[in-house]
mmCIF file with all atom_site columns, C-alpha atoms in Angstrom:
data_model
loop_
_atom_site.group_PDB
_atom_site.id
_atom_site.type_symbol
_atom_site.label_atom_id
_atom_site.label_alt_id
_atom_site.label_comp_id
_atom_site.label_asym_id
_atom_site.label_entity_id
_atom_site.label_seq_id
_atom_site.pdbx_PDB_ins_code
_atom_site.Cartn_x
_atom_site.Cartn_y
_atom_site.Cartn_z
_atom_site.occupancy
_atom_site.B_iso_or_equiv
_atom_site.pdbx_formal_charge
_atom_site.auth_seq_id
_atom_site.auth_comp_id
_atom_site.auth_asym_id
_atom_site.auth_atom_id
_atom_site.pdbx_PDB_model_num
ATOM 1  C CA . GLU A 1 1  ? 0.000  0.000   0.000   1.00 67.00 ? 1  GLU A CA 1
ATOM 2  C CA . LEU A 1 2  ? 2.932  2.363   0.593   1.00 67.00 ? 2  LEU A CA 1
ATOM 3  C CA . PHE A 1 3  ? 4.630  1.967   -2.811  1.00 70.00 ? 3  PHE A CA 1
ATOM 4  C CA . ASP A 1 4  ? 3.497  1.512   -6.379  1.00 75.00 ? 4  ASP A CA 1
ATOM 5  C CA . ASN A 1 5  ? 4.611  -1.979  -7.477  1.00 77.00 ? 5  ASN A CA 1
ATOM 6  C CA . PRO A 1 6  ? 6.137  -2.898  -4.077  1.00 74.00 ? 6  PRO A CA 1
ATOM 7  C CA . ASN A 1 7  ? 7.490  -6.255  -5.334  1.00 76.00 ? 7  ASN A CA 1
ATOM 8  C CA . ARG A 1 8  ? 9.383  -4.599  -8.200  1.00 76.00 ? 8  ARG A CA 1
ATOM 9  C CA . PHE A 1 9  ? 13.071 -3.729  -7.721  1.00 75.00 ? 9  PHE A CA 1
ATOM 10 C CA . ASP A 1 10 ? 13.171 0.025   -8.331  1.00 76.00 ? 10 ASP A CA 1
ATOM 11 C CA . ILE A 1 11 ? 16.590 1.679   -8.091  1.00 72.00 ? 11 ILE A CA 1
ATOM 12 C CA . THR A 1 12 ? 14.967 5.126   -8.376  1.00 77.00 ? 12 THR A CA 1
ATOM 13 C CA . ARG A 1 13 ? 13.083 4.856   -5.078  1.00 72.00 ? 13 ARG A CA 1
ATOM 14 C CA . SER A 1 14 ? 14.236 7.456   -2.619  1.00 69.00 ? 14 SER A CA 1
ATOM 15 C CA . LEU A 1 15 ? 16.241 6.118   0.325   1.00 63.00 ? 15 LEU A CA 1
ATOM 16 C CA . ASP A 1 16 ? 14.478 8.685   2.502   1.00 68.00 ? 16 ASP A CA 1
ATOM 17 C CA . ASP A 1 17 ? 11.103 7.222   1.490   1.00 63.00 ? 17 ASP A CA 1
ATOM 18 C CA . LEU A 1 18 ? 12.328 3.709   2.262   1.00 60.00 ? 18 LEU A CA 1
ATOM 19 C CA . LYS A 1 19 ? 13.586 4.740   5.711   1.00 61.00 ? 19 LYS A CA 1
ATOM 20 C CA . ARG A 1 20 ? 10.267 6.386   6.565   1.00 63.00 ? 20 ARG A CA 1
ATOM 21 C CA . LYS A 1 21 ? 7.936  3.739   5.188   1.00 61.00 ? 21 LYS A CA 1
ATOM 22 C CA . SER A 1 22 ? 9.719  0.402   5.209   1.00 64.00 ? 22 SER A CA 1
ATOM 23 C CA . LEU A 1 23 ? 9.371  -2.119  8.014   1.00 65.00 ? 23 LEU A CA 1
ATOM 24 C CA . SER A 1 24 ? 12.195 -4.293  6.659   1.00 70.00 ? 24 SER A CA 1
ATOM 25 C CA . PHE A 1 25 ? 14.159 -3.904  9.879   1.00 73.00 ? 25 PHE A CA 1
ATOM 26 C CA . GLY A 1 26 ? 11.191 -3.991  12.229  1.00 72.00 ? 26 GLY A CA 1
ATOM 27 C CA . GLY A 1 27 ? 9.716  -1.059  14.077  1.00 71.00 ? 27 GLY A CA 1
ATOM 28 C CA . GLY A 1 28 ? 9.242  0.461   17.516  1.00 71.00 ? 28 GLY A CA 1
ATOM 29 C CA . ILE A 1 29 ? 10.909 -1.475  20.326  1.00 76.00 ? 29 ILE A CA 1
ATOM 30 C CA . HIS A 1 30 ? 11.499 -4.362  17.920  1.00 75.00 ? 30 HIS A CA 1
ATOM 31 C CA . ARG A 1 31 ? 13.735 -2.364  15.577  1.00 77.00 ? 31 ARG A CA 1
ATOM 32 C CA . CYS A 1 32 ? 16.843 -4.215  14.383  1.00 80.00 ? 32 CYS A CA 1
ATOM 33 C CA . MET A 1 33 ? 20.025 -2.926  16.049  1.00 85.00 ? 33 MET A CA 1
ATOM 34 C CA . GLY A 1 34 ? 21.980 -3.634  12.853  1.00 85.00 ? 34 GLY A CA 1
ATOM 35 C CA . ALA A 1 35 ? 19.655 -1.601  10.601  1.00 83.00 ? 35 ALA A CA 1
ATOM 36 C CA . PRO A 1 36 ? 21.932 1.482   10.283  1.00 86.00 ? 36 PRO A CA 1
ATOM 37 C CA . LEU A 1 37 ? 24.923 -0.693  9.361   1.00 90.00 ? 37 LEU A CA 1
ATOM 38 C CA . SER A 1 38 ? 22.850 -2.682  6.868   1.00 87.00 ? 38 SER A CA 1
ATOM 39 C CA . ARG A 1 39 ? 21.548 0.479   5.219   1.00 85.00 ? 39 ARG A CA 1
ATOM 40 C CA . MET A 1 40 ? 25.079 1.848   4.930   1.00 91.00 ? 40 MET A CA 1
ATOM 41 C CA . GLU A 1 41 ? 26.322 -1.431  3.421   1.00 93.00 ? 41 GLU A CA 1
ATOM 42 C CA . ILE A 1 42 ? 23.471 -1.467  0.900   1.00 88.00 ? 42 ILE A CA 1
ATOM 43 C CA . ARG A 1 43 ? 24.227 2.141   -0.066  1.00 90.00 ? 43 ARG A CA 1
ATOM 44 C CA . VAL A 1 44 ? 27.951 1.364   -0.589  1.00 94.00 ? 44 VAL A CA 1
ATOM 45 C CA . VAL A 1 45 ? 27.175 -1.757  -2.648  1.00 92.00 ? 45 VAL A CA 1
ATOM 46 C CA . MET A 1 46 ? 24.744 0.153   -4.883  1.00 89.00 ? 46 MET A CA 1
ATOM 47 C CA . GLU A 1 47 ? 27.149 3.093   -5.360  1.00 92.00 ? 47 GLU A CA 1
ATOM 48 C CA . GLN A 1 48 ? 29.989 0.733   -6.323  1.00 94.00 ? 48 GLN A CA 1
ATOM 49 C CA . TRP A 1 49 ? 27.737 -1.363  -8.577  1.00 91.00 ? 49 TRP A CA 1
ATOM 50 C CA . LEU A 1 50 ? 26.471 1.697   -10.446 1.00 91.00 ? 50 LEU A CA 1
ATOM 51 C CA . GLN A 1 51 ? 30.017 3.022   -10.948 1.00 93.00 ? 51 GLN A CA 1
ATOM 52 C CA . ARG A 1 52 ? 31.083 -0.265  -12.535 1.00 92.00 ? 52 ARG A CA 1
ATOM 53 C CA . ILE A 1 53 ? 27.865 -1.359  -14.270 1.00 91.00 ? 53 ILE A CA 1
ATOM 54 C CA . PRO A 1 54 ? 25.729 1.721   -14.958 1.00 86.00 ? 54 PRO A CA 1
ATOM 55 C CA . GLN A 1 55 ? 23.489 0.048   -17.575 1.00 92.00 ? 55 GLN A CA 1
ATOM 56 C CA . PHE A 1 56 ? 21.839 -3.254  -16.629 1.00 90.00 ? 56 PHE A CA 1
ATOM 57 C CA . ARG A 1 57 ? 18.432 -4.846  -16.993 1.00 88.00 ? 57 ARG A CA 1
ATOM 58 C CA . GLU A 1 58 ? 16.399 -7.703  -15.637 1.00 84.00 ? 58 GLU A CA 1
ATOM 59 C CA . TYR A 1 59 ? 16.135 -10.546 -18.129 1.00 83.00 ? 59 TYR A CA 1
ATOM 60 C CA . ARG A 1 60 ? 13.911 -13.191 -16.542 1.00 75.00 ? 60 ARG A CA 1
ATOM 61 C CA . PRO A 1 61 ? 10.586 -13.026 -14.770 1.00 70.00 ? 61 PRO A CA 1
ATOM 62 C CA . ARG A 1 62 ? 10.994 -12.755 -11.048 1.00 66.00 ? 62 ARG A CA 1
ATOM 63 C CA . VAL A 1 63 ? 10.100 -15.752 -8.912  1.00 63.00 ? 63 VAL A CA 1
ATOM 64 C CA . PRO A 1 64 ? 8.326  -14.797 -5.667  1.00 63.00 ? 64 PRO A CA 1
ATOM 65 C CA . TYR A 1 65 ? 9.869  -16.015 -2.431  1.00 61.00 ? 65 TYR A CA 1
ATOM 66 C CA . PRO A 1 66 ? 8.056  -19.231 -1.459  1.00 62.00 ? 66 PRO A CA 1
ATOM 67 C CA . TYR A 1 67 ? 7.286  -18.361 2.166   1.00 61.00 ? 67 TYR A CA 1
ATOM 68 C CA . ALA A 1 68 ? 4.126  -16.540 3.178   1.00 58.00 ? 68 ALA A CA 1
ATOM 69 C CA . THR A 1 69 ? 5.746  -14.657 6.076   1.00 61.00 ? 69 THR A CA 1
ATOM 70 C CA . LEU A 1 70 ? 8.524  -13.156 3.924   1.00 62.00 ? 70 LEU A CA 1
ATOM 71 C CA . ILE A 1 71 ? 7.985  -10.828 1.002   1.00 62.00 ? 71 ILE A CA 1
ATOM 72 C CA . GLY A 1 72 ? 10.679 -10.747 -1.608  1.00 63.00 ? 72 GLY A CA 1
ATOM 73 C CA . ASP A 1 73 ? 12.277 -12.640 -4.416  1.00 64.00 ? 73 ASP A CA 1
ATOM 74 C CA . ASP A 1 74 ? 14.313 -15.804 -4.414  1.00 67.00 ? 74 ASP A CA 1
ATOM 75 C CA . HIS A 1 75 ? 16.372 -14.758 -7.459  1.00 73.00 ? 75 HIS A CA 1
ATOM 76 C CA . LEU A 1 76 ? 17.110 -11.595 -9.420  1.00 77.00 ? 76 LEU A CA 1
ATOM 77 C CA . TYR A 1 77 ? 18.463 -12.203 -12.923 1.00 83.00 ? 77 TYR A CA 1
ATOM 78 C CA . LEU A 1 78 ? 20.379 -9.285  -14.434 1.00 88.00 ? 78 LEU A CA 1
ATOM 79 C CA . GLU A 1 79 ? 22.324 -8.830  -17.636 1.00 90.00 ? 79 GLU A CA 1
ATOM 80 C CA . TRP A 1 80 ? 24.660 -6.119  -18.918 1.00 91.00 ? 80 TRP A CA 1
ATOM 81 C CA . GLU A 1 81 ? 27.171 -5.512  -21.661 1.00 87.00 ? 81 GLU A CA 1
ATOM 82 C CA . THR A 1 82 ? 30.801 -6.444  -20.955 1.00 79.00 ? 82 THR A CA 1
#
């Protein structure tokens, strides 16, 4: 309900929006202590990825994660020019 196409990987989503709206790391007293480190690591990975591989695309349909309590994908297939 918070995002258009929530199951779609969207690199253009604002990190500020994700911090405000996402419950990926829990919420309230149940917030993950490692969330700030994880967010920093994700940011560094994406910055480095985009420096090295600026043009990439998804090439296979996404397969939903098979567990009802987790929302996400089991695989993400990407391709790019070498």
